[in-house]
Amino acid sequence: MKNSEQLYKAISERILILDGAMGTMIQRYNFSEEDYRGERFKDWESSLKGNNDLLSLTQPEAIEEIHKKYLLAGADIIETNTFSGTTIAMADYHMEDLVYELNYESAKIARKVCDEFTAQNPNKPRFVAGSIGPTNRTASLSPDVNDPGYRAITFDELRIAYKQQAEALLDGGSDILLVETIFDTLNAKAALFAIDQIQEERKIEIPIMVSGTITDASGRTLSGQTAEAFLISVSHLNLLSVGFNCALGAKQLTPYLEAISSQSEFGISAYPNAGLPNAFGQYDETASQMAEQVQEYLEKGLINIIGGCCGTTPEHIKAIADLANNYEPRKIGQLNNL
């Protein structure tokens, strides 16, 4: 892949900045049902409001504008607007047939703005991470408390869905594939298996980021793994980075980053929420408050990639980018505890 060399060079030289929340920024536009539908989907059979991935087709200017704001804030890597871009998640809107187009067009939008910014400053190349979310199904757990053996999805169904998404993201111009917000590692294994198949078929090496989510103070993923167990479960592939995002604020994430940073030869990524949500589900943590907490990661040399998840904005990313500029990245390729 043409930008891989630049990417690996960049991550060895400095801490890379990932963008912030897409959903938080989309909310600022107050799009109506009609805005989501646009002209093309005005007669669609089901409600489309809330299908943020669809905005890449119906409101592409807004998605482009959000990407630009994050790049202006200092982001090195921007995520495609494809968190729910699988046939499994799109079934809620009866849009399974649009999955390839949604991912392809989302990647193209991100590619366009990245190329514009790289052209302006070739010493700071910008990269597109194809966002692959966890889907709304879990392969490890039963959704029916009365039938613990039941599964709403199979490994193979997940693999097929992830493969279609990943191929479209690559075709649209993604430099990286980011398997993110992993609450069930078996889902992630299906995604990684699909990506590995693509690597073999296309005879390419794809930079892969893997990001799990610790769901509560027990320090485990939803399917019950500790941070260390999660790391071991995904380390069979040669990854660009492994880390955590979402669910927790920066401060709460520190011990789990410490746990994997000392055990991994890959890059370590973190993109926490802007604190924990308040009673109304809003995130109150300011950019400076978040940066102050992220400083601990930097001082301890825990990370190679840092960004923001729920509640974060370009302001948060700028504060983090300005701070990270003063620190060396964690050394990759050697276990920190040896």
Tab-separated table of C-alpha atoms in Angstrom:
chain	number	residue	atom	x	y	z
A	1	MET	CA	0.000	0.000	0.000
A	2	LYS	CA	1.490	3.252	-1.199
A	3	ASN	CA	1.409	5.277	2.027
A	4	SER	CA	2.485	2.477	4.386
A	5	GLU	CA	6.145	3.445	4.311
A	6	GLN	CA	5.329	7.042	5.261
A	7	LEU	CA	2.999	5.809	8.000
A	8	TYR	CA	5.557	3.523	9.656
A	9	LYS	CA	8.194	6.252	9.399
A	10	ALA	CA	5.838	8.786	11.023
A	11	ILE	CA	4.862	6.507	13.921
A	12	SER	CA	8.526	5.806	14.685
A	13	GLU	CA	9.324	9.522	14.841
A	14	ARG	CA	6.430	11.058	16.752
A	15	ILE	CA	3.176	10.473	18.551
A	16	LEU	CA	0.464	10.379	15.905
A	17	ILE	CA	-2.808	12.205	16.481
A	18	LEU	CA	-6.081	10.475	15.691
A	19	ASP	CA	-9.232	12.537	15.177
A	20	GLY	CA	-12.130	12.902	17.610
A	21	ALA	CA	-15.794	11.922	17.611
A	22	MET	CA	-17.781	11.935	14.387
A	23	GLY	CA	-21.187	11.574	16.077
A	24	THR	CA	-20.574	14.524	18.411
A	25	MET	CA	-19.799	16.733	15.429
A	26	ILE	CA	-22.754	15.484	13.362
A	27	GLN	CA	-25.087	16.392	16.244
A	28	ARG	CA	-24.074	20.038	15.825
A	29	TYR	CA	-25.752	20.111	12.407
A	30	ASN	CA	-29.170	19.155	13.835
A	31	PHE	CA	-29.997	17.200	10.686
A	32	SER	CA	-33.670	16.347	10.216
A	33	GLU	CA	-35.139	13.133	8.825
A	34	GLU	CA	-35.323	14.918	5.445
A	35	ASP	CA	-31.647	15.865	5.661
A	36	TYR	CA	-30.687	12.256	6.271
A	37	ARG	CA	-32.827	11.107	3.337
A	38	GLY	CA	-31.746	13.703	0.815
A	39	GLU	CA	-33.341	13.536	-2.626
A	40	ARG	CA	-32.135	10.008	-3.346
A	41	PHE	CA	-33.796	8.333	-0.349
A	42	LYS	CA	-36.820	10.611	0.112
A	43	ASP	CA	-39.256	7.709	-0.302
A	44	TRP	CA	-37.303	5.118	1.696
A	45	GLU	CA	-39.552	2.711	3.594
A	46	SER	CA	-38.015	3.115	7.060
A	47	SER	CA	-36.856	6.017	9.217
A	48	LEU	CA	-33.254	7.024	8.405
A	49	LYS	CA	-32.540	9.681	11.027
A	50	GLY	CA	-29.563	8.550	13.088
A	51	ASN	CA	-27.964	6.557	10.278
A	52	ASN	CA	-24.813	8.667	10.376
A	53	ASP	CA	-22.972	6.555	7.799
A	54	LEU	CA	-25.640	7.457	5.231
A	55	LEU	CA	-24.631	11.127	5.483
A	56	SER	CA	-21.567	10.294	3.367
A	57	LEU	CA	-24.051	9.946	0.500
A	58	THR	CA	-26.702	12.515	1.393
A	59	GLN	CA	-24.630	15.236	3.176
A	60	PRO	CA	-21.054	14.641	1.955
A	61	GLU	CA	-20.113	18.320	2.373
A	62	ALA	CA	-20.783	18.085	6.128
A	63	ILE	CA	-18.650	14.949	6.486
A	64	GLU	CA	-15.854	16.598	4.514
A	65	GLU	CA	-16.102	19.702	6.702
A	66	ILE	CA	-15.826	17.611	9.901
A	67	HIS	CA	-12.730	15.831	8.569
A	68	LYS	CA	-11.149	19.185	7.684
A	69	LYS	CA	-11.781	20.567	11.159
A	70	TYR	CA	-9.946	17.637	12.707
A	71	LEU	CA	-7.051	17.968	10.270
A	72	LEU	CA	-6.810	21.674	11.033
A	73	ALA	CA	-6.726	20.763	14.736
A	74	GLY	CA	-3.621	18.669	14.077
A	75	ALA	CA	-4.888	15.160	13.363
A	76	ASP	CA	-2.499	12.888	11.460
A	77	ILE	CA	-5.107	10.148	11.015
A	78	ILE	CA	-8.794	10.631	10.284
A	79	GLU	CA	-11.409	7.921	10.492
A	80	THR	CA	-13.912	7.251	7.763
A	81	ASN	CA	-17.584	7.797	8.576
A	82	THR	CA	-18.297	4.053	8.503
A	83	PHE	CA	-18.651	2.898	12.119
A	84	SER	CA	-21.862	0.995	11.267
A	85	GLY	CA	-20.922	0.163	7.694
A	86	THR	CA	-21.698	-3.555	7.637
A	87	THR	CA	-24.695	-5.422	6.259
A	88	ILE	CA	-25.352	-6.544	9.848
A	89	ALA	CA	-25.710	-3.008	11.238
A	90	MET	CA	-27.332	-1.580	8.088
A	91	ALA	CA	-30.105	-4.204	8.274
A	92	ASP	CA	-31.767	-1.888	10.823
A	93	TYR	CA	-32.402	0.526	7.944
A	94	HIS	CA	-32.903	-2.114	5.203
A	95	MET	CA	-29.778	-0.735	3.521
A	96	GLU	CA	-27.664	-3.871	3.244
A	97	ASP	CA	-27.330	-3.394	-0.527
A	98	LEU	CA	-25.722	0.026	-0.043
A	99	VAL	CA	-22.864	-1.172	2.166
A	100	TYR	CA	-20.131	-1.246	-0.481
A	101	GLU	CA	-21.064	2.215	-1.766
A	102	LEU	CA	-21.291	3.709	1.745
A	103	ASN	CA	-17.796	2.535	2.668
A	104	TYR	CA	-16.265	3.356	-0.695
A	105	GLU	CA	-17.662	6.906	-0.787
A	106	SER	CA	-16.803	7.561	2.869
A	107	ALA	CA	-13.200	6.535	2.233
A	108	LYS	CA	-13.064	8.731	-0.872
A	109	ILE	CA	-14.198	11.800	1.081
A	110	ALA	CA	-11.546	11.204	3.754
A	111	ARG	CA	-8.887	10.462	1.114
A	112	LYS	CA	-9.619	13.718	-0.713
A	113	VAL	CA	-9.186	15.942	2.336
A	114	CYS	CA	-6.109	14.042	3.546
A	115	ASP	CA	-4.446	14.459	0.164
A	116	GLU	CA	-5.230	18.189	0.187
A	117	PHE	CA	-3.597	18.651	3.600
A	118	THR	CA	-0.596	16.475	2.737
A	119	ALA	CA	-0.033	18.514	-0.443
A	120	GLN	CA	0.026	21.709	1.645
A	121	ASN	CA	2.574	20.235	4.074
A	122	PRO	CA	4.357	17.127	2.749
A	123	ASN	CA	6.395	16.902	5.964
A	124	LYS	CA	3.200	16.058	7.836
A	125	PRO	CA	1.470	13.374	5.743
A	126	ARG	CA	-2.145	12.629	6.682
A	127	PHE	CA	-3.624	9.155	6.709
A	128	VAL	CA	-7.092	7.614	6.314
A	129	ALA	CA	-8.197	4.943	8.773
A	130	GLY	CA	-11.127	2.869	7.541
A	131	SER	CA	-13.415	2.612	10.575
A	132	ILE	CA	-14.784	-0.878	11.225
A	133	GLY	CA	-17.178	-0.874	14.183
A	134	PRO	CA	-18.221	-3.867	16.291
A	135	THR	CA	-21.722	-4.370	14.738
A	136	ASN	CA	-24.794	-4.624	16.950
A	137	ARG	CA	-24.442	-8.394	17.422
A	138	THR	CA	-22.140	-10.430	19.632
A	139	ALA	CA	-20.641	-13.785	18.706
A	140	SER	CA	-19.652	-14.734	22.270
A	141	LEU	CA	-22.774	-13.986	24.268
A	142	SER	CA	-26.435	-14.909	24.055
A	143	PRO	CA	-28.897	-12.023	23.758
A	144	ASP	CA	-31.496	-14.294	25.398
A	145	VAL	CA	-31.060	-14.799	29.157
A	146	ASN	CA	-33.278	-17.893	28.995
A	147	ASP	CA	-31.104	-19.549	26.341
A	148	PRO	CA	-27.407	-19.087	27.129
A	149	GLY	CA	-26.340	-21.238	24.180
A	150	TYR	CA	-28.140	-19.104	21.594
A	151	ARG	CA	-26.133	-16.811	19.283
A	152	ALA	CA	-27.666	-14.067	17.126
A	153	ILE	CA	-24.763	-14.226	14.647
A	154	THR	CA	-22.158	-16.739	13.503
A	155	PHE	CA	-18.427	-16.211	13.067
A	156	ASP	CA	-18.746	-16.799	9.335
A	157	GLU	CA	-21.567	-14.270	8.938
A	158	LEU	CA	-19.388	-11.696	10.673
A	159	ARG	CA	-16.366	-12.590	8.536
A	160	ILE	CA	-18.318	-12.154	5.293
A	161	ALA	CA	-19.768	-8.803	6.412
A	162	TYR	CA	-16.425	-7.458	7.605
A	163	LYS	CA	-14.688	-8.566	4.414
A	164	GLN	CA	-17.135	-6.648	2.249
A	165	GLN	CA	-16.680	-3.530	4.370
A	166	ALA	CA	-12.879	-3.789	4.457
A	167	GLU	CA	-12.600	-4.264	0.690
A	168	ALA	CA	-14.727	-1.186	0.022
A	169	LEU	CA	-12.703	0.902	2.501
A	170	LEU	CA	-9.471	-0.111	0.792
A	171	ASP	CA	-10.888	0.492	-2.687
A	172	GLY	CA	-11.938	3.984	-1.594
A	173	GLY	CA	-8.412	4.863	-0.501
A	174	SER	CA	-7.942	3.896	3.169
A	175	ASP	CA	-4.332	3.608	4.364
A	176	ILE	CA	-5.224	1.771	7.571
A	177	LEU	CA	-8.042	-0.527	8.671
A	178	LEU	CA	-9.187	0.266	12.210
A	179	VAL	CA	-11.140	-2.477	13.976
A	180	GLU	CA	-12.542	-0.448	16.858
A	181	THR	CA	-14.687	-0.316	19.983
A	182	ILE	CA	-14.325	-4.080	20.380
A	183	PHE	CA	-16.606	-5.350	23.136
A	184	ASP	CA	-16.447	-8.969	21.944
A	185	THR	CA	-13.050	-10.221	20.810
A	186	LEU	CA	-14.632	-13.023	18.781
A	187	ASN	CA	-16.223	-10.359	16.555
A	188	ALA	CA	-12.806	-8.738	16.181
A	189	LYS	CA	-11.228	-12.082	15.309
A	190	ALA	CA	-13.758	-12.431	12.481
A	191	ALA	CA	-12.783	-8.966	11.222
A	192	LEU	CA	-9.068	-9.741	11.470
A	193	PHE	CA	-9.564	-13.075	9.701
A	194	ALA	CA	-11.368	-11.253	6.877
A	195	ILE	CA	-8.605	-8.625	6.627
A	196	ASP	CA	-5.964	-11.353	6.544
A	197	GLN	CA	-7.843	-13.032	3.697
A	198	ILE	CA	-7.735	-9.749	1.762
A	199	GLN	CA	-3.994	-9.434	2.419
A	200	GLU	CA	-3.466	-12.888	0.924
A	201	GLU	CA	-5.796	-12.373	-2.035
A	202	ARG	CA	-4.450	-8.937	-2.972
A	203	LYS	CA	-0.857	-9.739	-1.990
A	204	ILE	CA	-0.615	-6.581	0.099
A	205	GLU	CA	0.232	-5.743	3.703
A	206	ILE	CA	-2.456	-3.656	5.360
A	207	PRO	CA	-1.607	-1.523	8.416
A	208	ILE	CA	-4.159	-2.650	11.018
A	209	MET	CA	-5.197	-0.826	14.176
A	210	VAL	CA	-7.129	-2.777	16.800
A	211	SER	CA	-8.943	-0.938	19.589
A	212	GLY	CA	-10.943	-2.622	22.328
A	213	THR	CA	-13.256	-1.107	24.876
A	214	ILE	CA	-13.130	-1.688	28.632
A	215	THR	CA	-16.768	-1.339	29.594
A	216	ASP	CA	-16.602	-0.706	33.339
A	217	ALA	CA	-14.416	-0.460	36.434
A	218	SER	CA	-13.912	-4.249	36.493
A	219	GLY	CA	-11.314	-3.681	33.761
A	220	ARG	CA	-12.867	-6.149	31.341
A	221	THR	CA	-14.456	-6.048	27.913
A	222	LEU	CA	-18.174	-6.822	27.696
A	223	SER	CA	-17.390	-10.444	26.799
A	224	GLY	CA	-15.274	-10.751	29.948
A	225	GLN	CA	-11.637	-10.354	28.909
A	226	THR	CA	-9.008	-8.463	30.859
A	227	ALA	CA	-6.778	-5.989	29.011
A	228	GLU	CA	-3.911	-8.503	28.917
A	229	ALA	CA	-6.144	-11.320	27.625
A	230	PHE	CA	-7.515	-9.029	24.928
A	231	LEU	CA	-3.976	-8.189	23.816
A	232	ILE	CA	-3.003	-11.860	23.573
A	233	SER	CA	-6.194	-12.649	21.619
A	234	VAL	CA	-5.428	-10.190	18.808
A	235	SER	CA	-1.630	-10.422	18.667
A	236	HIS	CA	-1.501	-13.247	16.102
A	237	LEU	CA	-1.438	-10.670	13.285
A	238	ASN	CA	1.267	-8.086	12.685
A	239	LEU	CA	-0.572	-4.964	13.840
A	240	LEU	CA	0.265	-1.288	13.472
A	241	SER	CA	-1.243	-0.689	16.904
A	242	VAL	CA	-3.404	-2.122	19.646
A	243	GLY	CA	-5.180	-0.114	22.317
A	244	PHE	CA	-8.438	1.068	23.812
A	245	ASN	CA	-11.153	3.609	23.059
A	246	CYS	CA	-14.597	4.679	24.246
A	247	ALA	CA	-16.473	3.714	27.462
A	248	LEU	CA	-14.039	5.417	29.857
A	249	GLY	CA	-12.430	8.811	30.253
A	250	ALA	CA	-8.673	9.317	29.932
A	251	LYS	CA	-7.939	8.962	33.645
A	252	GLN	CA	-9.870	5.693	33.997
A	253	LEU	CA	-8.085	4.213	30.971
A	254	THR	CA	-4.531	4.669	32.306
A	255	PRO	CA	-4.080	1.335	34.156
A	256	TYR	CA	-5.227	-0.680	31.132
A	257	LEU	CA	-2.852	1.138	28.818
A	258	GLU	CA	-0.057	0.443	31.316
A	259	ALA	CA	-0.997	-3.247	31.309
A	260	ILE	CA	-0.718	-3.654	27.531
A	261	SER	CA	2.063	-1.128	26.872
A	262	SER	CA	4.540	-3.229	28.850
A	263	GLN	CA	3.494	-6.439	27.075
A	264	SER	CA	3.201	-5.478	23.407
A	265	GLU	CA	5.667	-5.064	20.565
A	266	PHE	CA	3.065	-3.130	18.545
A	267	GLY	CA	2.240	0.554	18.717
A	268	ILE	CA	-0.195	1.482	21.492
A	269	SER	CA	-3.243	3.646	20.772
A	270	ALA	CA	-5.708	5.402	23.053
A	271	TYR	CA	-8.727	7.498	22.281
A	272	PRO	CA	-10.846	7.899	25.396
A	273	ASN	CA	-14.143	9.704	25.824
A	274	ALA	CA	-14.275	13.289	27.064
A	275	GLY	CA	-14.762	12.014	30.604
A	276	LEU	CA	-17.805	10.022	31.657
A	277	PRO	CA	-21.291	11.011	30.471
A	278	ASN	CA	-23.533	13.060	32.762
A	279	ALA	CA	-27.133	12.166	33.644
A	280	PHE	CA	-28.278	13.375	30.219
A	281	GLY	CA	-25.676	11.378	28.300
A	282	GLN	CA	-23.646	14.507	27.525
A	283	TYR	CA	-19.882	14.868	27.960
A	284	ASP	CA	-18.782	17.836	30.050
A	285	GLU	CA	-15.004	17.480	30.072
A	286	THR	CA	-13.305	20.443	28.425
A	287	ALA	CA	-10.372	20.222	26.040
A	288	SER	CA	-7.890	21.420	28.691
A	289	GLN	CA	-9.265	19.024	31.335
A	290	MET	CA	-8.886	16.088	28.963
A	291	ALA	CA	-5.394	17.108	27.840
A	292	GLU	CA	-4.324	17.360	31.474
A	293	GLN	CA	-5.262	13.698	32.006
A	294	VAL	CA	-3.704	12.537	28.722
A	295	GLN	CA	-0.448	14.095	29.901
A	296	GLU	CA	0.014	11.099	32.223
A	297	TYR	CA	0.136	8.743	29.188
A	298	LEU	CA	2.778	10.954	27.616
A	299	GLU	CA	4.923	11.318	30.706
A	300	LYS	CA	4.891	7.565	31.248
A	301	GLY	CA	5.690	6.862	27.595
A	302	LEU	CA	2.650	4.630	27.149
A	303	ILE	CA	1.390	5.538	23.677
A	304	ASN	CA	2.133	5.982	19.984
A	305	ILE	CA	-1.303	7.130	18.789
A	306	ILE	CA	-3.659	9.397	20.741
A	307	GLY	CA	-7.081	10.810	19.884
A	308	GLY	CA	-10.593	11.159	21.224
A	309	CYS	CA	-13.859	9.226	21.245
A	310	CYS	CA	-17.367	10.191	22.441
A	311	GLY	CA	-17.812	13.853	23.324
A	312	THR	CA	-14.511	14.990	21.812
A	313	THR	CA	-14.308	17.809	19.295
A	314	PRO	CA	-11.589	19.543	17.241
A	315	GLU	CA	-10.902	21.669	20.338
A	316	HIS	CA	-10.071	18.528	22.335
A	317	ILE	CA	-7.878	17.176	19.548
A	318	LYS	CA	-5.990	20.470	19.209
A	319	ALA	CA	-5.253	20.564	22.949
A	320	ILE	CA	-4.020	16.959	22.860
A	321	ALA	CA	-1.980	17.519	19.672
A	322	ASP	CA	-0.305	20.632	21.109
A	323	LEU	CA	0.631	18.684	24.238
A	324	ALA	CA	1.800	15.516	22.452
A	325	ASN	CA	4.140	17.600	20.345
A	326	ASN	CA	6.372	17.988	23.393
A	327	TYR	CA	6.830	14.259	24.031
A	328	GLU	CA	8.674	11.346	22.484
A	329	PRO	CA	6.612	8.365	21.300
A	330	ARG	CA	6.780	5.024	23.082
A	331	LYS	CA	9.449	2.784	21.530
A	332	ILE	CA	7.925	0.153	19.202
A	333	GLY	CA	9.293	-3.298	18.535
A	334	GLN	CA	10.634	-4.101	21.962
A	335	LEU	CA	8.814	-5.137	25.106
A	336	ASN	CA	8.983	-2.261	27.567
A	337	ASN	CA	9.394	-4.526	30.555
A	338	LEU	CA	12.464	-6.381	29.227
